[in-house]
PDB file of C-alpha atoms in Angstrom:
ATOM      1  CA  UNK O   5       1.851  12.006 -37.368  1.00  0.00           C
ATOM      2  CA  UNK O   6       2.470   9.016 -35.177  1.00  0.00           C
ATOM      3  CA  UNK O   7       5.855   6.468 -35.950  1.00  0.00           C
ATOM      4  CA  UNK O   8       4.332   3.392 -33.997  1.00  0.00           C
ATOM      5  CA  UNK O   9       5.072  -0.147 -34.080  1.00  0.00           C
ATOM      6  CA  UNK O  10       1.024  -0.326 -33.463  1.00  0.00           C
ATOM      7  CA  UNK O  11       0.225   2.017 -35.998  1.00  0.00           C
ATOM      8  CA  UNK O  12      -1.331   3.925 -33.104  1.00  0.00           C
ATOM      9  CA  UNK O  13      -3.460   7.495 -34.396  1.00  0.00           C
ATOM     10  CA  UNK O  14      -4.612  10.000 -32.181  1.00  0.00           C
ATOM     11  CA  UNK O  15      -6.235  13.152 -33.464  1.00  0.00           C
ATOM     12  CA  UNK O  16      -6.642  16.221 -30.688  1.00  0.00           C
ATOM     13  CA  UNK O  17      -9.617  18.508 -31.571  1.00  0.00           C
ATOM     14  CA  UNK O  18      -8.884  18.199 -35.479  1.00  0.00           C
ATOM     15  CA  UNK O  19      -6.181  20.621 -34.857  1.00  0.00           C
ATOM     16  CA  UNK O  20      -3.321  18.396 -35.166  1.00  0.00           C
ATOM     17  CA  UNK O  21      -2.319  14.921 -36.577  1.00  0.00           C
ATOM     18  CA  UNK O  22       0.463  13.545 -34.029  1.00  0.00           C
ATOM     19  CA  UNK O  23       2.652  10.576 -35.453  1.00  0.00           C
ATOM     20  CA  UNK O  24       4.936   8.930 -32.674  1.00  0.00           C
ATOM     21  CA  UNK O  25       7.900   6.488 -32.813  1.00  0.00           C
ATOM     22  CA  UNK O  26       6.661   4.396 -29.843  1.00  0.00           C
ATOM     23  CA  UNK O  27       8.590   4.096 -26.496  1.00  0.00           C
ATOM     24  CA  UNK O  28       7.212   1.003 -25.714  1.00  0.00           C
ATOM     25  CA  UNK O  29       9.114  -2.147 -25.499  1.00  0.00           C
ATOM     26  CA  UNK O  30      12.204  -0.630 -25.310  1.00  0.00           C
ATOM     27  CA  UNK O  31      11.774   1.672 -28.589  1.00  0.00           C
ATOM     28  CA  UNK O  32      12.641   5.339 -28.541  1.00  0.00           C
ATOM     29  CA  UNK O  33      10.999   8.154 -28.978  1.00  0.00           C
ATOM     30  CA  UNK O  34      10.125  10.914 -31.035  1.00  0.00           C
ATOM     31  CA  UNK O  35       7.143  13.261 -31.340  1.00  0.00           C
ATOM     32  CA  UNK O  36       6.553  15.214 -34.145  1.00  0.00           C
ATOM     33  CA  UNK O  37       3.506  18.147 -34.350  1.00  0.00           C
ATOM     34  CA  UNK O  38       2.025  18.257 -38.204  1.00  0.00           C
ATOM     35  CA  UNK O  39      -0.357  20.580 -39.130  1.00  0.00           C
ATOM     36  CA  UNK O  40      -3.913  19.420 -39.269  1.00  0.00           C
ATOM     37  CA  UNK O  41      -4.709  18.083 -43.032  1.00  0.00           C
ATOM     38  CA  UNK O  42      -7.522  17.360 -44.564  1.00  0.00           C
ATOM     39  CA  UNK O  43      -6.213  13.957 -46.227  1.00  0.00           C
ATOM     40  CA  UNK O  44      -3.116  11.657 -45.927  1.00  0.00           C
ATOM     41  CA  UNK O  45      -2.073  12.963 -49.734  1.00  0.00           C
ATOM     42  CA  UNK O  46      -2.257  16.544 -47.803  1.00  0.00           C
ATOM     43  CA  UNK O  47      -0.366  15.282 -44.936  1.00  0.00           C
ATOM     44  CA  UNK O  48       2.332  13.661 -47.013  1.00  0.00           C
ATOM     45  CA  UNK O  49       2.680  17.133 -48.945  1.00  0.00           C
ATOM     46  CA  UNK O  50       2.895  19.149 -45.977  1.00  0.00           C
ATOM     47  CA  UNK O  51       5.611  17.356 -44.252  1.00  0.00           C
ATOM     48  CA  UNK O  52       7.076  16.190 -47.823  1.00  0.00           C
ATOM     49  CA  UNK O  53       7.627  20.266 -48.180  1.00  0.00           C
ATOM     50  CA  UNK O  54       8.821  21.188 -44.811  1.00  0.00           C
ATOM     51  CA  UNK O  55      12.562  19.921 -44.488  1.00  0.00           C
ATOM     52  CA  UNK O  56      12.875  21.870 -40.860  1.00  0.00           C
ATOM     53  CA  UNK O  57      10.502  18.713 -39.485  1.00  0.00           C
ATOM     54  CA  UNK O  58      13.342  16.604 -40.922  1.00  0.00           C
ATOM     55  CA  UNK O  59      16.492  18.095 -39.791  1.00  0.00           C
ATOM     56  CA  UNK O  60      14.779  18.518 -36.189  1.00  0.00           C
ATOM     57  CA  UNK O  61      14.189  14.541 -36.462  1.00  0.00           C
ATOM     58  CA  UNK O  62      17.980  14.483 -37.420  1.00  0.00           C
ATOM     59  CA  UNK O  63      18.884  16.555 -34.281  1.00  0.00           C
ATOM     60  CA  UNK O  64      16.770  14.349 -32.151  1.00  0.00           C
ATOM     61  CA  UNK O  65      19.046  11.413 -33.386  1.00  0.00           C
ATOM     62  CA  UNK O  66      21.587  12.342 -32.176  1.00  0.00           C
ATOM     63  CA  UNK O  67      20.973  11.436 -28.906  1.00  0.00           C
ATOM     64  CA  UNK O  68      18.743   8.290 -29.965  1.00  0.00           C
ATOM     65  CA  UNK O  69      18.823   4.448 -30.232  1.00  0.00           C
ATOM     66  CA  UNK O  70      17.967   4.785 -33.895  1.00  0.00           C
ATOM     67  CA  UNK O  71      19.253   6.690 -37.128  1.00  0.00           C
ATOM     68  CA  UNK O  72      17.607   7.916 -40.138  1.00  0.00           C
ATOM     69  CA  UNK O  73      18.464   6.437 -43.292  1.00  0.00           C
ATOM     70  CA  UNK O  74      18.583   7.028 -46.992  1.00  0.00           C
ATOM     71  CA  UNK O  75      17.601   3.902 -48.399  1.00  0.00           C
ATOM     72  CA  UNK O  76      14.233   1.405 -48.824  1.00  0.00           C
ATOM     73  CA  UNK O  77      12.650  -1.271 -46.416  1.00  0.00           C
ATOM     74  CA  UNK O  78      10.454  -3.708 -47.273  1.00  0.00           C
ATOM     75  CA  UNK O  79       8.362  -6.149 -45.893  1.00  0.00           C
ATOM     76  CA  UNK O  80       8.658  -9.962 -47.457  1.00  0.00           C
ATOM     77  CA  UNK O  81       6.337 -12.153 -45.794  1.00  0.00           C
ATOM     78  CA  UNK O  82       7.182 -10.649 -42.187  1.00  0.00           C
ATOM     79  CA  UNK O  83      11.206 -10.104 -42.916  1.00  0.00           C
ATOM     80  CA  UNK O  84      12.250  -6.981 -43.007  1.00  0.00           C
ATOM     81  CA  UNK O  85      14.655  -6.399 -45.780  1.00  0.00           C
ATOM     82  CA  UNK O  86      16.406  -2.924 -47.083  1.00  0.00           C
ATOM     83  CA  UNK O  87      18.139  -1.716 -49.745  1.00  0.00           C
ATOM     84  CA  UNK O  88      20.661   1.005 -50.034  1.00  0.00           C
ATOM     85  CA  UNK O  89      22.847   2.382 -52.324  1.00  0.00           C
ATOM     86  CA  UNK O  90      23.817   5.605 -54.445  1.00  0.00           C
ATOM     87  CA  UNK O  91      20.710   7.811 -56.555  1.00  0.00           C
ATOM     88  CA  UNK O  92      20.345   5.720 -59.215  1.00  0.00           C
ATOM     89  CA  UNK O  93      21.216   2.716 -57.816  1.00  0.00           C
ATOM     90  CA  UNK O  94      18.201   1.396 -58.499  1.00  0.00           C
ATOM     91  CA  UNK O  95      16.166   1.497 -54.817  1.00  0.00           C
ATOM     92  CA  UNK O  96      12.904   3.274 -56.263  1.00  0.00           C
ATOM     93  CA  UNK O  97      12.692   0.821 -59.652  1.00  0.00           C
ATOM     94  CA  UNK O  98      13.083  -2.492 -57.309  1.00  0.00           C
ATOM     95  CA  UNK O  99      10.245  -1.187 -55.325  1.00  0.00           C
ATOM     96  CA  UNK O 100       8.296  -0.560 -57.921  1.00  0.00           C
ATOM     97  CA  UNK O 101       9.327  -4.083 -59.130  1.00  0.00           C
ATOM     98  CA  UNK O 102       8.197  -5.699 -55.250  1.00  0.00           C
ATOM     99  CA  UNK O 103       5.456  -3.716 -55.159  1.00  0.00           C
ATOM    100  CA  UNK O 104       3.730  -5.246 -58.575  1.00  0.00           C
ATOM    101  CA  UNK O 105       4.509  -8.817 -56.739  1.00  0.00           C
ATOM    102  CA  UNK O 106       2.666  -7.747 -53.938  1.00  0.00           C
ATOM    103  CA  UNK O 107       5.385  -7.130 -51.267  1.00  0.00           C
ATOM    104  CA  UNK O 108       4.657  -4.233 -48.767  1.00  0.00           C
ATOM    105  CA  UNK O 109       7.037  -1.747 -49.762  1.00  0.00           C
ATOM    106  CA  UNK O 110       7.070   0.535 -46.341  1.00  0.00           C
ATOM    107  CA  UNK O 111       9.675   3.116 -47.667  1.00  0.00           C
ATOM    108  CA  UNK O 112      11.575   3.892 -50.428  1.00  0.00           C
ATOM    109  CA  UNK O 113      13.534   6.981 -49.856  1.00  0.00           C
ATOM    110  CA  UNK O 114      14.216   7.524 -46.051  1.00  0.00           C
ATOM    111  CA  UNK O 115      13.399   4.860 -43.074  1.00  0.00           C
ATOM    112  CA  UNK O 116      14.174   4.688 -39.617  1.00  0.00           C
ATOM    113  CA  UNK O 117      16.774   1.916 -38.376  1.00  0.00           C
ATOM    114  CA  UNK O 118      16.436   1.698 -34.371  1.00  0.00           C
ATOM    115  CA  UNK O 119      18.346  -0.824 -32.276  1.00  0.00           C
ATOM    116  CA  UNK O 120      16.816  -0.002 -28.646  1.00  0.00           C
ATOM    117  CA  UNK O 121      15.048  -3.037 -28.272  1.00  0.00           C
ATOM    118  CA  UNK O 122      18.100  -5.237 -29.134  1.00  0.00           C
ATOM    119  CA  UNK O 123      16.872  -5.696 -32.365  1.00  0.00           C
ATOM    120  CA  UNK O 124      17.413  -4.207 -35.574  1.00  0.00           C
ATOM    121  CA  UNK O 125      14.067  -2.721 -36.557  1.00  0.00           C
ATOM    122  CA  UNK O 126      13.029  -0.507 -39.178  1.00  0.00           C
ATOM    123  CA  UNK O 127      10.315   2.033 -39.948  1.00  0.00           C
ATOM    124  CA  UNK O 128       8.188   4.086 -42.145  1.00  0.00           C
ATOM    125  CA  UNK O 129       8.700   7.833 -42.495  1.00  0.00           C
ATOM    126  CA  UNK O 130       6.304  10.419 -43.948  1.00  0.00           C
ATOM    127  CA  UNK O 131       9.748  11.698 -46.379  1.00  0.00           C
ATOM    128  CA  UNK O 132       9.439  11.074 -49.685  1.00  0.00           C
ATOM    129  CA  UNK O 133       8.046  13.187 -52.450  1.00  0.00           C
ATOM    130  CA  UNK O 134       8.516  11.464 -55.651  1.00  0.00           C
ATOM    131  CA  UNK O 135       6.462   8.279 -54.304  1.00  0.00           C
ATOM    132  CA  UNK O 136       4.158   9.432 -51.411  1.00  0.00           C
ATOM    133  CA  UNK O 137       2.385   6.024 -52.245  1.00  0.00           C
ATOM    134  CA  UNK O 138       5.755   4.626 -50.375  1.00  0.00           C
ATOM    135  CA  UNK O 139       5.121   6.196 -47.016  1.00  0.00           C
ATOM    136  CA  UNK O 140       3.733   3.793 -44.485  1.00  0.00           C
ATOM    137  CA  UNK O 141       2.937   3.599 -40.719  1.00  0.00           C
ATOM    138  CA  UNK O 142       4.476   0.583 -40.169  1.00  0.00           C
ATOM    139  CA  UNK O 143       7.557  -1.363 -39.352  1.00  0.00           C
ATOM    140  CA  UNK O 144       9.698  -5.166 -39.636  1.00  0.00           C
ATOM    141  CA  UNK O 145      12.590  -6.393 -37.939  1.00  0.00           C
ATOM    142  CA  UNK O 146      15.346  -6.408 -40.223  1.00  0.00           C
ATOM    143  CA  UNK O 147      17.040  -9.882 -41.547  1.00  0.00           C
ATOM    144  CA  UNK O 148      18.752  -8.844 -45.024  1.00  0.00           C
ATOM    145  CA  UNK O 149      20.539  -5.932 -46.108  1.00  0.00           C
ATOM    146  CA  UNK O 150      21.409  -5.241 -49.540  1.00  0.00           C
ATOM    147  CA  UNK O 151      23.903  -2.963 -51.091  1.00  0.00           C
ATOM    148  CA  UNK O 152      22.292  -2.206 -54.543  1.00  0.00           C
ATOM    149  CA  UNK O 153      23.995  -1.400 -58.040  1.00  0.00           C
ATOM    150  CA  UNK O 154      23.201  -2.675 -61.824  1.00  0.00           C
ATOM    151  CA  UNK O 155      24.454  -5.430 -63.471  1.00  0.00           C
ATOM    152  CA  UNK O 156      23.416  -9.110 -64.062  1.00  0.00           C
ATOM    153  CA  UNK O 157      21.783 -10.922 -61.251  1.00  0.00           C
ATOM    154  CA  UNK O 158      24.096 -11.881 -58.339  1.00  0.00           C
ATOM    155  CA  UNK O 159      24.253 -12.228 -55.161  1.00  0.00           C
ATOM    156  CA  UNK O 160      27.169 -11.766 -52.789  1.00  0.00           C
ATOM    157  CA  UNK O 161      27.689 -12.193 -48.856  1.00  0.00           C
ATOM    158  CA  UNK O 162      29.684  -9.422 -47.422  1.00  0.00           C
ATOM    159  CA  UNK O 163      29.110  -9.828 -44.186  1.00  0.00           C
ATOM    160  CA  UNK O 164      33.055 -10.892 -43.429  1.00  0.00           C
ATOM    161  CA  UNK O 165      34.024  -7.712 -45.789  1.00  0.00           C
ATOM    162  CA  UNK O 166      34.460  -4.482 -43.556  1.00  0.00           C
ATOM    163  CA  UNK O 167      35.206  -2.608 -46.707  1.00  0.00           C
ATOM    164  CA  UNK O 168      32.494  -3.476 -48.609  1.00  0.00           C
ATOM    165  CA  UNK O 169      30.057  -2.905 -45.637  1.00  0.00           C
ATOM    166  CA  UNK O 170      31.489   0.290 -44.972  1.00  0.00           C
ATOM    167  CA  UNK O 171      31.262   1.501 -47.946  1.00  0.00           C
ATOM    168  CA  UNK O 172      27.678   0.170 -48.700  1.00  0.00           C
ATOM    169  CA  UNK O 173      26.143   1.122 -45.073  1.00  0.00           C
ATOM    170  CA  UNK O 174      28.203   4.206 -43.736  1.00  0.00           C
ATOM    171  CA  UNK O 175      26.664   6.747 -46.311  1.00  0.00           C
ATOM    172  CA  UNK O 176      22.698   5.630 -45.948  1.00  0.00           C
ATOM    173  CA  UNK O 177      23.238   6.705 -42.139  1.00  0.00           C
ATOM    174  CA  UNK O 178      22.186  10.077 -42.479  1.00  0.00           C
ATOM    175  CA  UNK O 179      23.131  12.637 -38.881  1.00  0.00           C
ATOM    176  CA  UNK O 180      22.910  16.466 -38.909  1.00  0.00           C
ATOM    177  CA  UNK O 181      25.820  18.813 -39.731  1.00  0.00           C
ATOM    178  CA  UNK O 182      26.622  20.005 -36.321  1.00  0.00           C
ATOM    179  CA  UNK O 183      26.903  16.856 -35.371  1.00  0.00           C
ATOM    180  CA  UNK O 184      30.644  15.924 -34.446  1.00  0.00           C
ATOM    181  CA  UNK O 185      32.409  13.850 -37.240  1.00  0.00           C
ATOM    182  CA  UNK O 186      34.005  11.281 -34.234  1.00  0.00           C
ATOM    183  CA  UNK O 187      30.541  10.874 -32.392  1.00  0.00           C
ATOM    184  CA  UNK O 188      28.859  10.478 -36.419  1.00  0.00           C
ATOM    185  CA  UNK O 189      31.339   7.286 -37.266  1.00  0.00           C
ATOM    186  CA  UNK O 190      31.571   5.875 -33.660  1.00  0.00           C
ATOM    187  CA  UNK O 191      27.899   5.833 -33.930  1.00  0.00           C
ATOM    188  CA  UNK O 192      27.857   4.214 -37.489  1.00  0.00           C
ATOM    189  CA  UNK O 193      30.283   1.910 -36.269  1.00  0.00           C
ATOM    190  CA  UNK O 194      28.126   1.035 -33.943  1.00  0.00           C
ATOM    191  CA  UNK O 195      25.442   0.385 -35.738  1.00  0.00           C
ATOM    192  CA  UNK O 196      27.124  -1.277 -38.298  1.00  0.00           C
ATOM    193  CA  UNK O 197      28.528  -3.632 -36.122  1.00  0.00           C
ATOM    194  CA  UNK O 198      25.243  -4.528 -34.315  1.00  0.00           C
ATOM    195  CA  UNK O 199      23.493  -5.130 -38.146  1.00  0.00           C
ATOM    196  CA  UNK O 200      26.250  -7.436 -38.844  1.00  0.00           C
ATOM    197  CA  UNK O 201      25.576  -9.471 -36.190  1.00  0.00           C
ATOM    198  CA  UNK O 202      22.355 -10.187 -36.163  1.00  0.00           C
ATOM    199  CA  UNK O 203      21.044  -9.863 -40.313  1.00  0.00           C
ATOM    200  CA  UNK O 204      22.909 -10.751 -43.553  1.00  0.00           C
ATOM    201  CA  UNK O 205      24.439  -8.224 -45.467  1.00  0.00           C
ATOM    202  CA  UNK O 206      25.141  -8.682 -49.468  1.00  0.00           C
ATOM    203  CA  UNK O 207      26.096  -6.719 -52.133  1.00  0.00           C
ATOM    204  CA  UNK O 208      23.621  -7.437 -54.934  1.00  0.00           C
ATOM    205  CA  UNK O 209      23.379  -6.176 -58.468  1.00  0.00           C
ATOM    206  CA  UNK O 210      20.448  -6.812 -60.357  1.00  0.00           C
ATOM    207  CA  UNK O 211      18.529  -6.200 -63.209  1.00  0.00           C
ATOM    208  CA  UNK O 212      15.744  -4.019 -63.687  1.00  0.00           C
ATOM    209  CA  UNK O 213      12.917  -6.443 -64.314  1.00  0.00           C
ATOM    210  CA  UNK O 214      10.937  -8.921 -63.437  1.00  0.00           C
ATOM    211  CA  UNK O 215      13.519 -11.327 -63.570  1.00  0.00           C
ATOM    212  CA  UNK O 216      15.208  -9.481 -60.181  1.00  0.00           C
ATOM    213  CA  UNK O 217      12.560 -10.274 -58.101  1.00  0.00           C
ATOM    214  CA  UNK O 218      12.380 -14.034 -59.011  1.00  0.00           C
ATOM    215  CA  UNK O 219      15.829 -14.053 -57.846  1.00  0.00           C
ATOM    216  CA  UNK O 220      15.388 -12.450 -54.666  1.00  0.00           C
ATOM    217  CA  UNK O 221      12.586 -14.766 -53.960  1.00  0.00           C
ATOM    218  CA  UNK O 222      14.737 -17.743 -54.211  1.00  0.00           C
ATOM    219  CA  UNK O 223      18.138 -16.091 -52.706  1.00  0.00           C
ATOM    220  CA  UNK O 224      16.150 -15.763 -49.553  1.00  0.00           C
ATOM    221  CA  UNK O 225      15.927 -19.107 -48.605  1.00  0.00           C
ATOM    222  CA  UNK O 226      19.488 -19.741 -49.545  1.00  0.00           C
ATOM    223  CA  UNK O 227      20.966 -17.108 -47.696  1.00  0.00           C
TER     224      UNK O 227
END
């Protein structure tokens, strides 16, 4: 299956379905081989149910300009905004929420965050059984960043708070096991630090209804 910012396809001999994170423009990349499937629903299943493709896309991070995250992105009239936080937090019932109001959800479980084009850009992946509906080929430069957990609706910049940030951002970043524990937190230091500067980060706990998306609507022109 191909990760591109085009949402490029190629098909070779209807053996195999090849989905690429796209080199150009700076953007790394990342090929990975999927068996061929008769439909996307089959393709979802098949790579839904194979973890090895995942942890070999975790391994391939490693040495990468991008990460793979737990955590949602969306697309709100061409601003890419995500969401992270705890299961439960509430990631999969606000996209169900944005997705009745007509907002592209492009993932709800597990997205991409790359930073090789000096911008903070996320994308689809194919990861996510419990809404397949959620996987798309497609991608948006990240503005907005919200740490999510219940409450009332509010809104709250933490962009100055290191604590709060790390706390909120360091666990989404997801990096294999073998992986050193100094190279995995210099590189979500890293990362953090180059989200900070360039998109808002808030801490924002919501209700789970309508009423949530009416006030992320108007936050976004506020902060």
């Amino acid at each position: 299956m191909i990760f591109s910012k085009r949402s490029q396809r190629l098909c070779t001999a209807a053996l195999t379905d090849i989905w690429i994170l796209d080199c150009n423009e700076g953007y790394s990349q990342c090929i990975l081989y999927v068996p061929f499937c008769a439909s996307f629903a089959e393709a979802i299943h098949e790579l839904s149910t194979r973890p090895w493709l995942q942890r070999l896309f975790l391994a391939y991070s490693c040495q990468a300009n991008f990460v793979l995250c737990h955590g949602a992105l969306v697309d709100i009239d061409g601003e890419g905004v995500i969401f992270l936080g705890d299961s439960g937090s509430g990631k999969s019932t606000l996209c169900d929420l944005l997705n009745t109001a007509k907002v592209t959800v492009i993932a709800d479980d597990r997205f991409i965050l790359d930073i090789a084009a000096g911008g903070a850009v996320g994308f689809g992946t194919p990861w996510n059984i419990k809404n397949p509906q959620y996987c798309k080929n497609s991608c948006s430069e990240i503005k907005k960043v919200f740490i999510l957990s219940h409450g009332n609706n509010q809104l709250k910049d933490v962009g100055n708070n290191y604590h709060d940030m790390v706390y909120g951002v360091f666990p989404a970043m997801l990096f294999p096991s073998f992986m050193s524990l100094n190279k995995a937190v210099a590189k979500k230091i890293r990362y953090l630090n180059f989200i900070r500067t360039r998109c808002g980060i808030y801490s924002f706990a919501f209700k789970p209804d309508v009423s949530a998306i009416s006030y992320i609507m108007e936050a976004r022109g506020r902060c």
